[in-house]
Amino acid sequence: MSINRRDFLKQSAFLLAAAGNAAWVVEALSAGEEPAALQTYTGPRLETWRHSVCRLCPGGCGIRIRLVDGQPVKIEGNPLSPVNRGGLCPTGHSGLQVLYHPERLKGPLRRKGKRGEDQWEPVPWEDALQEIADRLGQLRADNRPHHFLFLHGGARGLMGRLIQQFMTAYGSPNSISLPVHANGYSPLLSLQGFSQSLTYDFASTRFILSFGNDWLDAEGPPVWMAKLFGELRQNPHRNRIKLVQVDTRFSITAAKADRWLPVRPGTCGILALGIAYILIVEGLYDQEYIATHTFGFEDWTDDRGITHPGFKTVVLKSYYPERVSRITGVSIDELITVARSFAANRPSIALWGEEVDGHTNSFYSQFAILALNALVGSLGKAGGIIIPPPPPPTSFPEPELDDIARWGNRQLRADQPPDQPLSLPRNHPAQLIENLPARQPYPVEVAFIYQTNPVHELPEPQKVVEALRHIPFVVSFTPFMDETARWADLILPDHTYLEKWDLDYGVPYLPFTQVGLTQPVVSPRFNTRHTGDVLLSLAHRLGEGLSRSLPYQDYVSLLQSEARALFDSGRGYIPSGEFDEFMFEYMVQRGFRFPKHLQFEEFWKDFQNTGIWMENPRLHTQLIPQFKTRSGKFEFYSLELREKMRRGNFPLALSSAPREAQMPEGEFAPEDLTCLPHFETPQFTGDSPEYPLHLRPFRVLTLFEGEGANRLLLLEMVGFRHQVRWDSWAELHPETAAELGIRDGEWVWIESPVGKARVRVRLFAGAMPGVVYVPFGLGHEHYGKYATGRGINPNQLIALKADVMNGHLADKATRVRIRKVQPA
Ligand code: SF4
């Protein structure tokens, strides 16, 4: 497969260059329709700056906001933030278009007509809150607190803690997160004894083998990743790391890599096992690490005298290069070259991302990739996979649980598969959507929806609407009308991030802790309210247990109490410059405590002035002391899974799909294979003769799941790679297009077993033959005048299904066909 690499790099460099260059924002803002933005250029022009944290993606970038006459006119990166060090991505620059957006909801609304008719009337805050409190109070009075569902978009930081405390004290296990692709915590990690996601010691590694993680675009914290990449590749004082990108798409990360290995969809797992084969056969694995820190590499015998196969036996029997090459499409030579390079350039890291998570076999693919790290001794070692630093301290009291709350918290979750108790910690959005209309395991009576738009973001939107129809009372907290809010009974619009207080932490991938202070740079423009204040107000109305668990007058009091806990802990510091950071590290490494603030008041003032608290990267990078597994080691053979099967509450994971004839894995007992990394044949919706192409949706930095689609700036640059603006596109390899008789720029119908969509084709040599690529984020049906009716939403083509083991949405597992749109 060939591609004009130079042209592509030129285009993709635009994105990275955007970090730090903001001049065009003013122009784009001026082109908007909002008079308030233009008014900022009149008056005596008194300039001030405020510090805060961007909340437009999970990236956690520190920002500085320039105000003229008290009106925000520009957003820049905060140079003191260790995450972005002054950089900002295009989405970060678009923040003023959130604040000044002409279609913001201006106050609480109550549905007037039938659901979906879009008839609303203003409702006083007090009436809305009392109505919710009455409903929630009645559920508790009926001893059904678990019939309350809180659906959120992976809320983290202080709001994440508040939601969890509220739900626990109320008595519902249904705080369910909708991270649509899950590159953070995986249930797989729970089997290895971890209760949190892990991270990578990028600064000390020499080789990154990335399985479908487009970490320079829309995975991880984008600006931090982009700056890190520059550091790892261009710093003359360190060895240039090597990067191999395995993916079905020539992504931005693939374009920047030393080597791109295109693989067939759903085959990353077997490629990892093929690499393991080479490491074992050639003796390139870390034998001392394997002997000391792992279990199940060799065959082993249990206490009943039964011998079980180890990882080595299964790999050597089943994942020989000829087979792996045939299934993945990667040549044997390339397989061997990459395996040798991975072993020779230690410490090395194998990581995974969207391409792995989006298939029905994601659990075992992740397991195989994690096992590669164990093979080269990178699990829990410097330069390998490490434990992120501990979260910041908290001031929350232990939740006070009455009998109702205790009983409710013990109930099954609303996303529980019907035939198995929840065995692994996970969110299972596909199962939730199936369960709601079936009223299984019980009917949900009240739902809160916060920072997520499931009708747009989940596959088969019509099923999601159907699920919402079965919830009698739905409350949305969105600041903009969207596809999900349309089906709500009440909309209680939140402030935008430039109008409110918050504490942000838990940024995925960071090997250090940053606590970002989000603070209002202007008063709320409309009659909106912080969702945190709504929860605290409800807690006070719902009885003593809740109000004693959340004894805060308002969200600002809670936030200050948390800031005081940060100060009292004596950990970390507020940066004021690079020299400070260096000095702090130097002193603490030599046993000094180096408090910069003796009084909380000074600490609080500096915290507001910089917006950042941090713990030094090098001090809190934790290696893994011991695996909290049954063997106390990393388990190639998971004894925890075996125990779950023994207790009879776990299904065999082996897929029921038609499998290759005479698969070598068939020689092993299914019970053993279930506990070991192995290859599960990926399942796809749609028969290959009728639907000959794979649909490969992908995320872009400008849109993520689609929340950026109502901003002019982002629409203008959405498809910069293909010079596409304000629209979607479908990437097709020139050979595939030629076979279908399709030319560049032609309109086509993409049809899947669940839907169809009309889109323009862009020929792209970086596409794999037989695969069609469509970006997520556009195709809104009810998201304001800029976004609605623009482009297509690939979720309308994707079947709603998930990996049975970890609940991850299999959004790359649908086949499609393409036909030309005939001229009218
Ligand atoms: S990467 Fe995320 S947090 Fe950082 S500026 Fe962009 S949108 Fe904001």
PDB file of N, CA and C in Angstrom, residues 679-738:
ATOM      1  N   PHE A 679      -7.109 -15.685  20.657  1.00  0.00           N
ATOM      2  CA  PHE A 679      -7.772 -14.936  19.600  1.00  0.00           C
ATOM      3  C   PHE A 679      -9.222 -15.375  19.472  1.00  0.00           C
ATOM      4  N   GLU A 680     -10.119 -14.413  19.632  1.00  0.00           N
ATOM      5  CA  GLU A 680     -11.536 -14.654  19.374  1.00  0.00           C
ATOM      6  C   GLU A 680     -11.838 -14.109  17.988  1.00  0.00           C
ATOM      7  N   THR A 681     -12.453 -14.901  17.159  1.00  0.00           N
ATOM      8  CA  THR A 681     -12.823 -14.404  15.836  1.00  0.00           C
ATOM      9  C   THR A 681     -13.793 -13.238  15.996  1.00  0.00           C
ATOM     10  N   PRO A 682     -13.451 -12.073  15.425  1.00  0.00           N
ATOM     11  CA  PRO A 682     -14.373 -10.930  15.600  1.00  0.00           C
ATOM     12  C   PRO A 682     -15.697 -11.186  14.895  1.00  0.00           C
ATOM     13  N   GLN A 683     -16.766 -10.750  15.520  1.00  0.00           N
ATOM     14  CA  GLN A 683     -18.092 -10.910  14.903  1.00  0.00           C
ATOM     15  C   GLN A 683     -18.511  -9.579  14.278  1.00  0.00           C
ATOM     16  N   PHE A 684     -19.089  -9.683  13.097  1.00  0.00           N
ATOM     17  CA  PHE A 684     -19.543  -8.472  12.392  1.00  0.00           C
ATOM     18  C   PHE A 684     -21.017  -8.602  12.072  1.00  0.00           C
ATOM     19  N   THR A 685     -21.727  -7.513  12.204  1.00  0.00           N
ATOM     20  CA  THR A 685     -23.130  -7.493  11.794  1.00  0.00           C
ATOM     21  C   THR A 685     -23.185  -7.263  10.283  1.00  0.00           C
ATOM     22  N   GLY A 686     -23.898  -8.141   9.581  1.00  0.00           N
ATOM     23  CA  GLY A 686     -23.982  -8.034   8.122  1.00  0.00           C
ATOM     24  C   GLY A 686     -23.175  -9.123   7.453  1.00  0.00           C
ATOM     25  N   ASP A 687     -23.841  -9.917   6.575  1.00  0.00           N
ATOM     26  CA  ASP A 687     -23.132 -10.992   5.867  1.00  0.00           C
ATOM     27  C   ASP A 687     -22.187 -10.396   4.833  1.00  0.00           C
ATOM     28  N   SER A 688     -21.033 -11.053   4.691  1.00  0.00           N
ATOM     29  CA  SER A 688     -20.053 -10.466   3.777  1.00  0.00           C
ATOM     30  C   SER A 688     -20.511 -10.451   2.312  1.00  0.00           C
ATOM     31  N   PRO A 689     -21.279 -11.423   1.803  1.00  0.00           N
ATOM     32  CA  PRO A 689     -21.655 -11.274   0.387  1.00  0.00           C
ATOM     33  C   PRO A 689     -22.559 -10.055   0.162  1.00  0.00           C
ATOM     34  N   GLU A 690     -23.479  -9.830   1.109  1.00  0.00           N
ATOM     35  CA  GLU A 690     -24.409  -8.719   0.911  1.00  0.00           C
ATOM     36  C   GLU A 690     -23.795  -7.375   1.299  1.00  0.00           C
ATOM     37  N   TYR A 691     -22.961  -7.422   2.339  1.00  0.00           N
ATOM     38  CA  TYR A 691     -22.307  -6.194   2.817  1.00  0.00           C
ATOM     39  C   TYR A 691     -20.800  -6.426   2.762  1.00  0.00           C
ATOM     40  N   PRO A 692     -20.178  -6.177   1.621  1.00  0.00           N
ATOM     41  CA  PRO A 692     -18.790  -6.604   1.420  1.00  0.00           C
ATOM     42  C   PRO A 692     -17.741  -5.718   2.088  1.00  0.00           C
ATOM     43  N   LEU A 693     -18.102  -4.534   2.565  1.00  0.00           N
ATOM     44  CA  LEU A 693     -17.092  -3.618   3.117  1.00  0.00           C
ATOM     45  C   LEU A 693     -17.201  -3.541   4.645  1.00  0.00           C
ATOM     46  N   HIS A 694     -16.080  -3.258   5.276  1.00  0.00           N
ATOM     47  CA  HIS A 694     -16.095  -2.971   6.723  1.00  0.00           C
ATOM     48  C   HIS A 694     -16.296  -1.480   6.929  1.00  0.00           C
ATOM     49  N   LEU A 695     -17.139  -1.129   7.883  1.00  0.00           N
ATOM     50  CA  LEU A 695     -17.283   0.279   8.254  1.00  0.00           C
ATOM     51  C   LEU A 695     -16.332   0.566   9.405  1.00  0.00           C
ATOM     52  N   ARG A 696     -15.465   1.549   9.220  1.00  0.00           N
ATOM     53  CA  ARG A 696     -14.510   1.909  10.281  1.00  0.00           C
ATOM     54  C   ARG A 696     -14.718   3.381  10.635  1.00  0.00           C
ATOM     55  N   PRO A 697     -15.604   3.651  11.614  1.00  0.00           N
ATOM     56  CA  PRO A 697     -15.756   5.036  12.059  1.00  0.00           C
ATOM     57  C   PRO A 697     -14.531   5.461  12.875  1.00  0.00           C
ATOM     58  N   PHE A 698     -14.257   6.714  12.925  1.00  0.00           N
ATOM     59  CA  PHE A 698     -13.118   7.190  13.719  1.00  0.00           C
ATOM     60  C   PHE A 698     -13.446   8.556  14.314  1.00  0.00           C
ATOM     61  N   ARG A 699     -12.690   8.897  15.353  1.00  0.00           N
ATOM     62  CA  ARG A 699     -12.926  10.176  16.021  1.00  0.00           C
ATOM     63  C   ARG A 699     -11.861  11.179  15.610  1.00  0.00           C
ATOM     64  N   VAL A 700     -12.281  12.444  15.508  1.00  0.00           N
ATOM     65  CA  VAL A 700     -11.321  13.498  15.182  1.00  0.00           C
ATOM     66  C   VAL A 700     -11.302  14.516  16.312  1.00  0.00           C
ATOM     67  N   LEU A 701     -10.166  15.157  16.440  1.00  0.00           N
ATOM     68  CA  LEU A 701      -9.934  16.075  17.548  1.00  0.00           C
ATOM     69  C   LEU A 701     -10.935  17.224  17.577  1.00  0.00           C
ATOM     70  N   THR A 702     -11.412  17.638  16.439  1.00  0.00           N
ATOM     71  CA  THR A 702     -12.301  18.787  16.393  1.00  0.00           C
ATOM     72  C   THR A 702     -13.723  18.470  16.851  1.00  0.00           C
ATOM     73  N   LEU A 703     -14.109  17.208  16.822  1.00  0.00           N
ATOM     74  CA  LEU A 703     -15.513  16.896  17.112  1.00  0.00           C
ATOM     75  C   LEU A 703     -15.717  15.917  18.253  1.00  0.00           C
ATOM     76  N   PHE A 704     -14.747  15.048  18.518  1.00  0.00           N
ATOM     77  CA  PHE A 704     -14.907  13.958  19.478  1.00  0.00           C
ATOM     78  C   PHE A 704     -16.228  13.233  19.194  1.00  0.00           C
ATOM     79  N   GLU A 705     -17.149  13.205  20.188  1.00  0.00           N
ATOM     80  CA  GLU A 705     -18.407  12.481  19.950  1.00  0.00           C
ATOM     81  C   GLU A 705     -19.441  13.346  19.228  1.00  0.00           C
ATOM     82  N   GLY A 706     -19.157  14.626  19.033  1.00  0.00           N
ATOM     83  CA  GLY A 706     -20.104  15.468  18.306  1.00  0.00           C
ATOM     84  C   GLY A 706     -20.481  16.742  19.023  1.00  0.00           C
ATOM     85  N   GLU A 707     -19.961  16.928  20.249  1.00  0.00           N
ATOM     86  CA  GLU A 707     -20.359  18.123  20.989  1.00  0.00           C
ATOM     87  C   GLU A 707     -19.802  19.407  20.346  1.00  0.00           C
ATOM     88  N   GLY A 708     -18.717  19.281  19.561  1.00  0.00           N
ATOM     89  CA  GLY A 708     -18.142  20.470  18.922  1.00  0.00           C
ATOM     90  C   GLY A 708     -18.846  20.870  17.636  1.00  0.00           C
ATOM     91  N   ALA A 709     -19.849  20.100  17.242  1.00  0.00           N
ATOM     92  CA  ALA A 709     -20.448  20.322  15.918  1.00  0.00           C
ATOM     93  C   ALA A 709     -21.306  21.568  15.841  1.00  0.00           C
ATOM     94  N   ASN A 710     -21.531  22.255  16.945  1.00  0.00           N
ATOM     95  CA  ASN A 710     -22.324  23.494  16.861  1.00  0.00           C
ATOM     96  C   ASN A 710     -21.432  24.739  16.931  1.00  0.00           C
ATOM     97  N   ARG A 711     -20.118  24.549  16.721  1.00  0.00           N
ATOM     98  CA  ARG A 711     -19.206  25.692  16.768  1.00  0.00           C
ATOM     99  C   ARG A 711     -18.641  25.982  15.373  1.00  0.00           C
ATOM    100  N   LEU A 712     -18.753  27.212  14.946  1.00  0.00           N
ATOM    101  CA  LEU A 712     -18.353  27.586  13.593  1.00  0.00           C
ATOM    102  C   LEU A 712     -16.891  27.253  13.326  1.00  0.00           C
ATOM    103  N   LEU A 713     -16.054  27.566  14.293  1.00  0.00           N
ATOM    104  CA  LEU A 713     -14.619  27.371  14.099  1.00  0.00           C
ATOM    105  C   LEU A 713     -14.296  25.916  13.783  1.00  0.00           C
ATOM    106  N   LEU A 714     -14.917  25.003  14.500  1.00  0.00           N
ATOM    107  CA  LEU A 714     -14.609  23.588  14.318  1.00  0.00           C
ATOM    108  C   LEU A 714     -15.226  23.050  13.029  1.00  0.00           C
ATOM    109  N   LEU A 715     -16.393  23.537  12.691  1.00  0.00           N
ATOM    110  CA  LEU A 715     -17.005  23.110  11.424  1.00  0.00           C
ATOM    111  C   LEU A 715     -16.151  23.545  10.239  1.00  0.00           C
ATOM    112  N   GLU A 716     -15.535  24.678  10.393  1.00  0.00           N
ATOM    113  CA  GLU A 716     -14.729  25.216   9.299  1.00  0.00           C
ATOM    114  C   GLU A 716     -13.504  24.333   9.019  1.00  0.00           C
ATOM    115  N   MET A 717     -13.015  23.649  10.043  1.00  0.00           N
ATOM    116  CA  MET A 717     -11.772  22.890   9.855  1.00  0.00           C
ATOM    117  C   MET A 717     -11.960  21.386  10.094  1.00  0.00           C
ATOM    118  N   VAL A 718     -13.184  20.923  10.028  1.00  0.00           N
ATOM    119  CA  VAL A 718     -13.439  19.557  10.475  1.00  0.00           C
ATOM    120  C   VAL A 718     -12.693  18.505   9.648  1.00  0.00           C
ATOM    121  N   GLY A 719     -12.633  18.663   8.356  1.00  0.00           N
ATOM    122  CA  GLY A 719     -11.956  17.650   7.530  1.00  0.00           C
ATOM    123  C   GLY A 719     -10.728  18.226   6.869  1.00  0.00           C
ATOM    124  N   PHE A 720      -9.862  18.885   7.670  1.00  0.00           N
ATOM    125  CA  PHE A 720      -8.715  19.596   7.092  1.00  0.00           C
ATOM    126  C   PHE A 720      -7.835  18.675   6.254  1.00  0.00           C
ATOM    127  N   ARG A 721      -7.869  17.397   6.588  1.00  0.00           N
ATOM    128  CA  ARG A 721      -7.014  16.457   5.887  1.00  0.00           C
ATOM    129  C   ARG A 721      -7.428  16.301   4.423  1.00  0.00           C
ATOM    130  N   HIS A 722      -8.717  16.430   4.185  1.00  0.00           N
ATOM    131  CA  HIS A 722      -9.230  16.292   2.811  1.00  0.00           C
ATOM    132  C   HIS A 722      -9.820  17.601   2.304  1.00  0.00           C
ATOM    133  N   GLN A 723      -9.516  18.677   2.991  1.00  0.00           N
ATOM    134  CA  GLN A 723     -10.107  19.987   2.656  1.00  0.00           C
ATOM    135  C   GLN A 723     -11.634  19.921   2.641  1.00  0.00           C
ATOM    136  N   VAL A 724     -12.211  19.191   3.582  1.00  0.00           N
ATOM    137  CA  VAL A 724     -13.671  19.131   3.696  1.00  0.00           C
ATOM    138  C   VAL A 724     -14.083  20.041   4.844  1.00  0.00           C
ATOM    139  N   ARG A 725     -15.061  20.922   4.581  1.00  0.00           N
ATOM    140  CA  ARG A 725     -15.551  21.815   5.631  1.00  0.00           C
ATOM    141  C   ARG A 725     -17.038  21.640   5.787  1.00  0.00           C
ATOM    142  N   TRP A 726     -17.503  21.754   6.994  1.00  0.00           N
ATOM    143  CA  TRP A 726     -18.934  21.770   7.297  1.00  0.00           C
ATOM    144  C   TRP A 726     -19.638  20.510   6.795  1.00  0.00           C
ATOM    145  N   ASP A 727     -18.946  19.421   6.672  1.00  0.00           N
ATOM    146  CA  ASP A 727     -19.589  18.230   6.118  1.00  0.00           C
ATOM    147  C   ASP A 727     -18.809  16.979   6.516  1.00  0.00           C
ATOM    148  N   SER A 728     -19.457  15.840   6.348  1.00  0.00           N
ATOM    149  CA  SER A 728     -18.778  14.554   6.542  1.00  0.00           C
ATOM    150  C   SER A 728     -18.166  14.102   5.216  1.00  0.00           C
ATOM    151  N   TRP A 729     -17.418  13.039   5.296  1.00  0.00           N
ATOM    152  CA  TRP A 729     -16.864  12.416   4.100  1.00  0.00           C
ATOM    153  C   TRP A 729     -16.652  10.941   4.392  1.00  0.00           C
ATOM    154  N   ALA A 730     -16.519  10.149   3.338  1.00  0.00           N
ATOM    155  CA  ALA A 730     -16.212   8.718   3.497  1.00  0.00           C
ATOM    156  C   ALA A 730     -14.913   8.445   2.764  1.00  0.00           C
ATOM    157  N   GLU A 731     -13.915   7.938   3.496  1.00  0.00           N
ATOM    158  CA  GLU A 731     -12.627   7.634   2.874  1.00  0.00           C
ATOM    159  C   GLU A 731     -12.674   6.241   2.268  1.00  0.00           C
ATOM    160  N   LEU A 732     -12.156   6.152   1.049  1.00  0.00           N
ATOM    161  CA  LEU A 732     -12.159   4.877   0.334  1.00  0.00           C
ATOM    162  C   LEU A 732     -10.827   4.741  -0.388  1.00  0.00           C
ATOM    163  N   HIS A 733     -10.280   3.538  -0.372  1.00  0.00           N
ATOM    164  CA  HIS A 733      -9.035   3.307  -1.113  1.00  0.00           C
ATOM    165  C   HIS A 733      -9.317   3.408  -2.613  1.00  0.00           C
ATOM    166  N   PRO A 734      -8.393   3.974  -3.391  1.00  0.00           N
ATOM    167  CA  PRO A 734      -8.644   4.128  -4.832  1.00  0.00           C
ATOM    168  C   PRO A 734      -8.988   2.809  -5.529  1.00  0.00           C
ATOM    169  N   GLU A 735      -8.364   1.713  -5.080  1.00  0.00           N
ATOM    170  CA  GLU A 735      -8.675   0.415  -5.733  1.00  0.00           C
ATOM    171  C   GLU A 735     -10.124   0.010  -5.467  1.00  0.00           C
ATOM    172  N   THR A 736     -10.532   0.152  -4.222  1.00  0.00           N
ATOM    173  CA  THR A 736     -11.914  -0.208  -3.866  1.00  0.00           C
ATOM    174  C   THR A 736     -12.895   0.674  -4.627  1.00  0.00           C
ATOM    175  N   ALA A 737     -12.570   1.956  -4.704  1.00  0.00           N
ATOM    176  CA  ALA A 737     -13.447   2.878  -5.425  1.00  0.00           C
ATOM    177  C   ALA A 737     -13.534   2.495  -6.897  1.00  0.00           C
ATOM    178  N   ALA A 738     -12.381   2.120  -7.469  1.00  0.00           N
ATOM    179  CA  ALA A 738     -12.382   1.759  -8.897  1.00  0.00           C
ATOM    180  C   ALA A 738     -13.252   0.527  -9.132  1.00  0.00           C
TER     181      ALA A 738
END
